[in-house]
Amino acid sequence: MSISLDLITGALSFLFTLLVLSYLIGDNPLFKIAVYLFVGVASGYAAAVIFWQVLYPKLFLPTGNILLSGAYDQGVLLVVPWLGVAFIFMKISPRLAGMARITMAFIVGAGAAVTLAGALSGTLIPQVMATINFFDTGTASARGISAFEVLGNGSILLLGVVTSLAYFHFGARPKPDGSTKRFGLIDLFAWVGRIFIGITLGVIFAGVYAAALTALIERISSLVIFIRTLLGIS
């Protein structure tokens, strides 16, 4: 008797859904099995992606082609990644583990630079431009928006940006009693910024909660459909 693939995937989905939902009764071995399997599968998938999309096409394959063709002058740029690989493998030996810091420092530095550039180009600069564009009366009039509404929306957005940034200003002057206090205007801006941040976090939490509730409903619905299909109930 042949077993359909849909039945196998449905049974696995049913099983792992129950394993994850078992956390509702507390931490237990069933939930840990599901977590360990998820972490193991995710790690294996990440390793496979790194090997087939990074290491193999960009390191192993070019190195093999150079060794087969004998064009060693074209492999100068491959010396650096191979040295990095060698330094990382030196972590196996306690005496040579310090050599791996060179590769790790390069990776951390490059990652920090990419993160900083991404934060500037993807978050900070677009936020500044979006704040400026809210005061563009020409674009607003083309969309049928009055100048009063443009100034109102832009002012609220500008106030939220400035006061939210002021909330994260931690400069303070020491007082005679040893405590510290921020400058009065900064402290006022920070108080207003706390309101904007609280509203933002509340909206984000509501969105996350709604998404989680949607996922829970979908899982329960899939369980019901699987059981009804298994029992032949239409």
mmCIF file of C-alpha atoms in Angstrom:
data_model
loop_
_atom_site.group_PDB
_atom_site.id
_atom_site.type_symbol
_atom_site.label_atom_id
_atom_site.label_comp_id
_atom_site.label_asym_id
_atom_site.label_seq_id
_atom_site.Cartn_x
_atom_site.Cartn_y
_atom_site.Cartn_z
ATOM 1 C CA MET A 1 0.000 0.000 0.000
ATOM 2 C CA SER A 2 1.464 3.331 -1.061
ATOM 3 C CA ILE A 3 1.402 6.252 1.338
ATOM 4 C CA SER A 4 0.884 9.675 -0.220
ATOM 5 C CA LEU A 5 3.332 12.471 0.402
ATOM 6 C CA ASP A 6 0.519 14.736 1.575
ATOM 7 C CA LEU A 7 -0.311 12.243 4.318
ATOM 8 C CA ILE A 8 3.313 12.123 5.492
ATOM 9 C CA THR A 9 3.718 15.909 5.531
ATOM 10 C CA GLY A 10 0.337 16.314 7.196
ATOM 11 C CA ALA A 11 1.236 13.802 9.907
ATOM 12 C CA LEU A 12 4.597 15.502 10.528
ATOM 13 C CA SER A 13 2.938 18.908 10.689
ATOM 14 C CA PHE A 14 0.349 17.536 13.089
ATOM 15 C CA LEU A 15 3.042 15.977 15.277
ATOM 16 C CA PHE A 16 5.306 19.019 15.453
ATOM 17 C CA THR A 17 2.374 21.345 16.069
ATOM 18 C CA LEU A 18 1.415 19.258 19.086
ATOM 19 C CA LEU A 19 5.049 19.189 20.258
ATOM 20 C CA VAL A 20 5.281 22.986 20.113
ATOM 21 C CA LEU A 21 1.855 23.531 21.698
ATOM 22 C CA SER A 22 2.882 21.214 24.538
ATOM 23 C CA TYR A 23 4.845 24.190 25.889
ATOM 24 C CA LEU A 24 1.471 25.528 27.123
ATOM 25 C CA ILE A 25 1.650 23.003 29.971
ATOM 26 C CA GLY A 26 5.241 24.001 30.778
ATOM 27 C CA ASP A 27 8.737 23.214 29.608
ATOM 28 C CA ASN A 28 8.897 19.511 28.783
ATOM 29 C CA PRO A 29 10.997 17.021 26.752
ATOM 30 C CA LEU A 30 8.506 17.022 23.862
ATOM 31 C CA PHE A 31 8.923 20.753 23.328
ATOM 32 C CA LYS A 32 12.706 20.430 23.597
ATOM 33 C CA ILE A 33 12.680 17.732 20.896
ATOM 34 C CA ALA A 34 10.861 20.106 18.544
ATOM 35 C CA VAL A 35 13.265 22.953 19.359
ATOM 36 C CA TYR A 36 16.358 20.774 18.895
ATOM 37 C CA LEU A 37 15.060 19.489 15.572
ATOM 38 C CA PHE A 38 14.271 23.020 14.412
ATOM 39 C CA VAL A 39 17.717 24.309 15.394
ATOM 40 C CA GLY A 40 19.401 21.307 13.782
ATOM 41 C CA VAL A 41 17.474 21.622 10.522
ATOM 42 C CA ALA A 42 18.018 25.403 10.424
ATOM 43 C CA SER A 43 21.755 24.966 11.052
ATOM 44 C CA GLY A 44 22.016 22.302 8.379
ATOM 45 C CA TYR A 45 20.110 24.449 5.898
ATOM 46 C CA ALA A 46 22.320 27.472 6.653
ATOM 47 C CA ALA A 47 25.459 25.343 6.232
ATOM 48 C CA ALA A 48 24.185 23.998 2.912
ATOM 49 C CA VAL A 49 23.367 27.492 1.646
ATOM 50 C CA ILE A 50 26.788 28.806 2.684
ATOM 51 C CA PHE A 51 28.555 25.891 0.998
ATOM 52 C CA TRP A 52 26.654 25.872 -2.308
ATOM 53 C CA GLN A 53 26.196 29.636 -2.716
ATOM 54 C CA VAL A 54 29.415 30.997 -1.186
ATOM 55 C CA LEU A 55 32.209 28.506 -0.591
ATOM 56 C CA TYR A 56 31.777 26.252 -3.617
ATOM 57 C CA PRO A 57 31.223 28.849 -6.385
ATOM 58 C CA LYS A 58 33.506 31.547 -4.976
ATOM 59 C CA LEU A 59 36.358 29.541 -3.416
ATOM 60 C CA PHE A 60 36.469 25.815 -4.165
ATOM 61 C CA LEU A 61 35.434 25.961 -7.838
ATOM 62 C CA PRO A 62 37.788 28.829 -8.823
ATOM 63 C CA THR A 63 40.643 27.157 -6.934
ATOM 64 C CA GLY A 64 40.011 23.861 -8.737
ATOM 65 C CA ASN A 65 39.874 25.589 -12.125
ATOM 66 C CA ILE A 66 43.161 27.374 -11.441
ATOM 67 C CA LEU A 67 44.874 24.161 -10.341
ATOM 68 C CA LEU A 68 43.643 22.319 -13.436
ATOM 69 C CA SER A 69 44.532 25.082 -15.881
ATOM 70 C CA GLY A 70 47.867 25.961 -14.278
ATOM 71 C CA ALA A 71 47.089 29.705 -14.367
ATOM 72 C CA TYR A 72 48.402 30.306 -10.876
ATOM 73 C CA ASP A 73 48.800 34.050 -11.480
ATOM 74 C CA GLN A 74 44.992 34.355 -11.493
ATOM 75 C CA GLY A 75 44.701 32.894 -8.006
ATOM 76 C CA VAL A 76 46.376 35.734 -6.128
ATOM 77 C CA LEU A 77 43.049 37.026 -4.782
ATOM 78 C CA LEU A 78 42.179 33.542 -3.502
ATOM 79 C CA VAL A 79 45.158 33.518 -1.146
ATOM 80 C CA VAL A 80 43.411 35.823 1.340
ATOM 81 C CA PRO A 81 40.253 33.697 1.850
ATOM 82 C CA TRP A 82 42.328 30.512 2.082
ATOM 83 C CA LEU A 83 44.495 32.176 4.744
ATOM 84 C CA GLY A 84 41.310 33.130 6.583
ATOM 85 C CA VAL A 85 40.116 29.526 6.473
ATOM 86 C CA ALA A 86 43.497 28.339 7.759
ATOM 87 C CA PHE A 87 43.477 30.860 10.612
ATOM 88 C CA ILE A 88 39.971 29.803 11.667
ATOM 89 C CA PHE A 89 40.995 26.138 11.737
ATOM 90 C CA MET A 90 43.868 27.121 14.032
ATOM 91 C CA LYS A 91 41.274 27.574 16.794
ATOM 92 C CA ILE A 92 41.419 23.797 17.131
ATOM 93 C CA SER A 93 44.850 24.151 18.745
ATOM 94 C CA PRO A 94 44.948 26.167 21.987
ATOM 95 C CA ARG A 95 48.492 27.328 21.176
ATOM 96 C CA LEU A 96 47.536 28.691 17.738
ATOM 97 C CA ALA A 97 44.037 29.889 18.604
ATOM 98 C CA GLY A 98 45.234 33.502 18.716
ATOM 99 C CA MET A 99 45.858 33.452 14.956
ATOM 100 C CA ALA A 100 42.113 33.121 14.406
ATOM 101 C CA ARG A 101 41.644 36.612 15.845
ATOM 102 C CA ILE A 102 42.921 38.070 12.574
ATOM 103 C CA THR A 103 40.104 36.481 10.593
ATOM 104 C CA MET A 104 37.509 37.174 13.276
ATOM 105 C CA ALA A 105 38.585 40.824 13.521
ATOM 106 C CA PHE A 106 38.240 41.188 9.755
ATOM 107 C CA ILE A 107 34.799 39.568 9.767
ATOM 108 C CA VAL A 108 33.581 41.705 12.690
ATOM 109 C CA GLY A 109 35.004 44.875 11.145
ATOM 110 C CA ALA A 110 33.478 44.192 7.735
ATOM 111 C CA GLY A 111 30.160 43.273 9.365
ATOM 112 C CA ALA A 112 30.165 46.463 11.437
ATOM 113 C CA ALA A 113 30.911 48.559 8.353
ATOM 114 C CA VAL A 114 28.111 46.903 6.379
ATOM 115 C CA THR A 115 25.709 47.337 9.306
ATOM 116 C CA LEU A 116 26.631 51.003 9.715
ATOM 117 C CA ALA A 117 26.291 51.696 5.998
ATOM 118 C CA GLY A 118 22.982 49.839 5.943
ATOM 119 C CA ALA A 119 21.694 51.782 8.940
ATOM 120 C CA LEU A 120 22.624 55.077 7.269
ATOM 121 C CA SER A 121 21.343 54.303 3.779
ATOM 122 C CA GLY A 122 18.376 52.172 4.822
ATOM 123 C CA THR A 123 17.119 53.864 7.990
ATOM 124 C CA LEU A 124 18.593 57.220 8.961
ATOM 125 C CA ILE A 125 18.799 58.953 5.574
ATOM 126 C CA PRO A 126 15.354 57.712 4.389
ATOM 127 C CA GLN A 127 13.897 58.830 7.737
ATOM 128 C CA VAL A 128 15.370 62.308 7.290
ATOM 129 C CA MET A 129 14.150 62.485 3.696
ATOM 130 C CA ALA A 130 10.682 61.255 4.688
ATOM 131 C CA THR A 131 10.508 63.911 7.403
ATOM 132 C CA ILE A 132 11.487 66.606 4.899
ATOM 133 C CA ASN A 133 9.050 65.348 2.275
ATOM 134 C CA PHE A 134 6.159 65.764 4.709
ATOM 135 C CA PHE A 135 6.639 69.522 4.338
ATOM 136 C CA ASP A 136 6.587 69.405 0.523
ATOM 137 C CA THR A 137 3.514 71.463 -0.264
ATOM 138 C CA GLY A 138 3.939 71.008 -4.013
ATOM 139 C CA THR A 139 3.623 67.239 -3.876
ATOM 140 C CA ALA A 140 0.776 67.536 -1.353
ATOM 141 C CA SER A 141 -1.203 69.942 -3.543
ATOM 142 C CA ALA A 142 -0.847 67.565 -6.487
ATOM 143 C CA ARG A 143 -2.442 64.876 -4.327
ATOM 144 C CA GLY A 144 -5.247 67.216 -3.232
ATOM 145 C CA ILE A 145 -3.944 67.741 0.320
ATOM 146 C CA SER A 146 -4.253 71.197 1.866
ATOM 147 C CA ALA A 147 -1.234 73.123 3.116
ATOM 148 C CA PHE A 148 -2.652 73.155 6.661
ATOM 149 C CA GLU A 149 -2.845 69.349 6.689
ATOM 150 C CA VAL A 150 0.697 69.107 5.303
ATOM 151 C CA LEU A 151 2.091 71.363 8.019
ATOM 152 C CA GLY A 152 0.119 69.511 10.715
ATOM 153 C CA ASN A 153 1.294 66.045 9.647
ATOM 154 C CA GLY A 154 4.842 67.225 9.111
ATOM 155 C CA SER A 155 4.976 68.958 12.496
ATOM 156 C CA ILE A 156 3.749 65.858 14.327
ATOM 157 C CA LEU A 157 6.264 63.675 12.491
ATOM 158 C CA LEU A 158 9.107 66.126 13.110
ATOM 159 C CA LEU A 159 8.182 66.381 16.790
ATOM 160 C CA GLY A 160 8.148 62.604 17.104
ATOM 161 C CA VAL A 161 11.545 62.220 15.424
ATOM 162 C CA VAL A 162 13.259 64.947 17.453
ATOM 163 C CA THR A 163 11.800 63.986 20.818
ATOM 164 C CA SER A 164 12.426 60.262 20.256
ATOM 165 C CA LEU A 165 16.080 60.994 19.487
ATOM 166 C CA ALA A 166 16.231 63.248 22.555
ATOM 167 C CA TYR A 167 15.055 60.342 24.712
ATOM 168 C CA PHE A 168 18.298 58.535 23.894
ATOM 169 C CA HIS A 169 20.459 61.504 24.845
ATOM 170 C CA PHE A 170 22.172 60.411 28.045
ATOM 171 C CA GLY A 171 24.322 63.462 28.672
ATOM 172 C CA ALA A 172 23.732 64.849 32.167
ATOM 173 C CA ARG A 173 25.336 67.232 34.625
ATOM 174 C CA PRO A 174 26.177 66.139 38.170
ATOM 175 C CA LYS A 175 24.241 67.819 40.973
ATOM 176 C CA PRO A 176 25.707 68.780 44.381
ATOM 177 C CA ASP A 177 24.036 65.789 46.027
ATOM 178 C CA GLY A 178 25.832 63.402 43.638
ATOM 179 C CA SER A 179 22.856 62.661 41.389
ATOM 180 C CA THR A 180 22.710 63.571 37.723
ATOM 181 C CA LYS A 181 20.057 65.430 35.772
ATOM 182 C CA ARG A 182 19.702 66.253 32.132
ATOM 183 C CA PHE A 183 19.275 69.772 30.822
ATOM 184 C CA GLY A 184 15.694 70.950 31.314
ATOM 185 C CA LEU A 185 14.780 71.299 27.630
ATOM 186 C CA ILE A 186 16.332 67.930 26.789
ATOM 187 C CA ASP A 187 14.489 66.355 29.689
ATOM 188 C CA LEU A 188 11.196 67.793 28.398
ATOM 189 C CA PHE A 189 11.869 66.525 24.882
ATOM 190 C CA ALA A 190 12.769 63.119 26.306
ATOM 191 C CA TRP A 191 9.494 62.976 28.218
ATOM 192 C CA VAL A 192 7.525 63.715 25.041
ATOM 193 C CA GLY A 193 9.676 61.232 23.120
ATOM 194 C CA ARG A 194 8.789 58.565 25.680
ATOM 195 C CA ILE A 195 5.144 58.977 24.674
ATOM 196 C CA PHE A 196 5.935 58.546 20.978
ATOM 197 C CA ILE A 197 8.124 55.532 21.697
ATOM 198 C CA GLY A 198 5.429 53.992 23.878
ATOM 199 C CA ILE A 199 2.848 54.427 21.105
ATOM 200 C CA THR A 200 5.241 52.905 18.551
ATOM 201 C CA LEU A 201 6.049 49.912 20.724
ATOM 202 C CA GLY A 202 2.355 49.412 21.435
ATOM 203 C CA VAL A 203 1.552 49.351 17.716
ATOM 204 C CA ILE A 204 4.437 46.941 17.050
ATOM 205 C CA PHE A 205 3.307 44.668 19.868
ATOM 206 C CA ALA A 206 -0.246 44.700 18.545
ATOM 207 C CA GLY A 207 1.028 43.773 15.081
ATOM 208 C CA VAL A 208 3.173 40.946 16.449
ATOM 209 C CA TYR A 209 0.285 39.694 18.571
ATOM 210 C CA ALA A 210 -2.081 39.776 15.595
ATOM 211 C CA ALA A 211 0.451 37.905 13.437
ATOM 212 C CA ALA A 212 0.977 35.281 16.151
ATOM 213 C CA LEU A 213 -2.762 34.892 16.624
ATOM 214 C CA THR A 214 -3.197 34.464 12.873
ATOM 215 C CA ALA A 215 -0.491 31.794 12.809
ATOM 216 C CA LEU A 216 -2.136 29.999 15.751
ATOM 217 C CA ILE A 217 -5.524 30.011 14.027
ATOM 218 C CA GLU A 218 -3.941 28.700 10.832
ATOM 219 C CA ARG A 219 -2.226 25.871 12.719
ATOM 220 C CA ILE A 220 -5.406 24.889 14.548
ATOM 221 C CA SER A 221 -7.327 24.999 11.273
ATOM 222 C CA SER A 222 -4.732 22.782 9.591
ATOM 223 C CA LEU A 223 -4.961 20.298 12.472
ATOM 224 C CA VAL A 224 -8.737 20.159 12.158
ATOM 225 C CA ILE A 225 -8.544 19.715 8.381
ATOM 226 C CA PHE A 226 -5.947 16.948 8.724
ATOM 227 C CA ILE A 227 -7.999 15.049 11.297
ATOM 228 C CA ARG A 228 -11.163 15.385 9.216
ATOM 229 C CA THR A 229 -9.326 14.216 6.094
ATOM 230 C CA LEU A 230 -7.798 11.295 7.974
ATOM 231 C CA LEU A 231 -11.176 10.222 9.285
ATOM 232 C CA GLY A 232 -12.867 10.786 5.949
ATOM 233 C CA ILE A 233 -15.156 13.484 7.262
ATOM 234 C CA SER A 234 -16.100 16.005 4.590
#
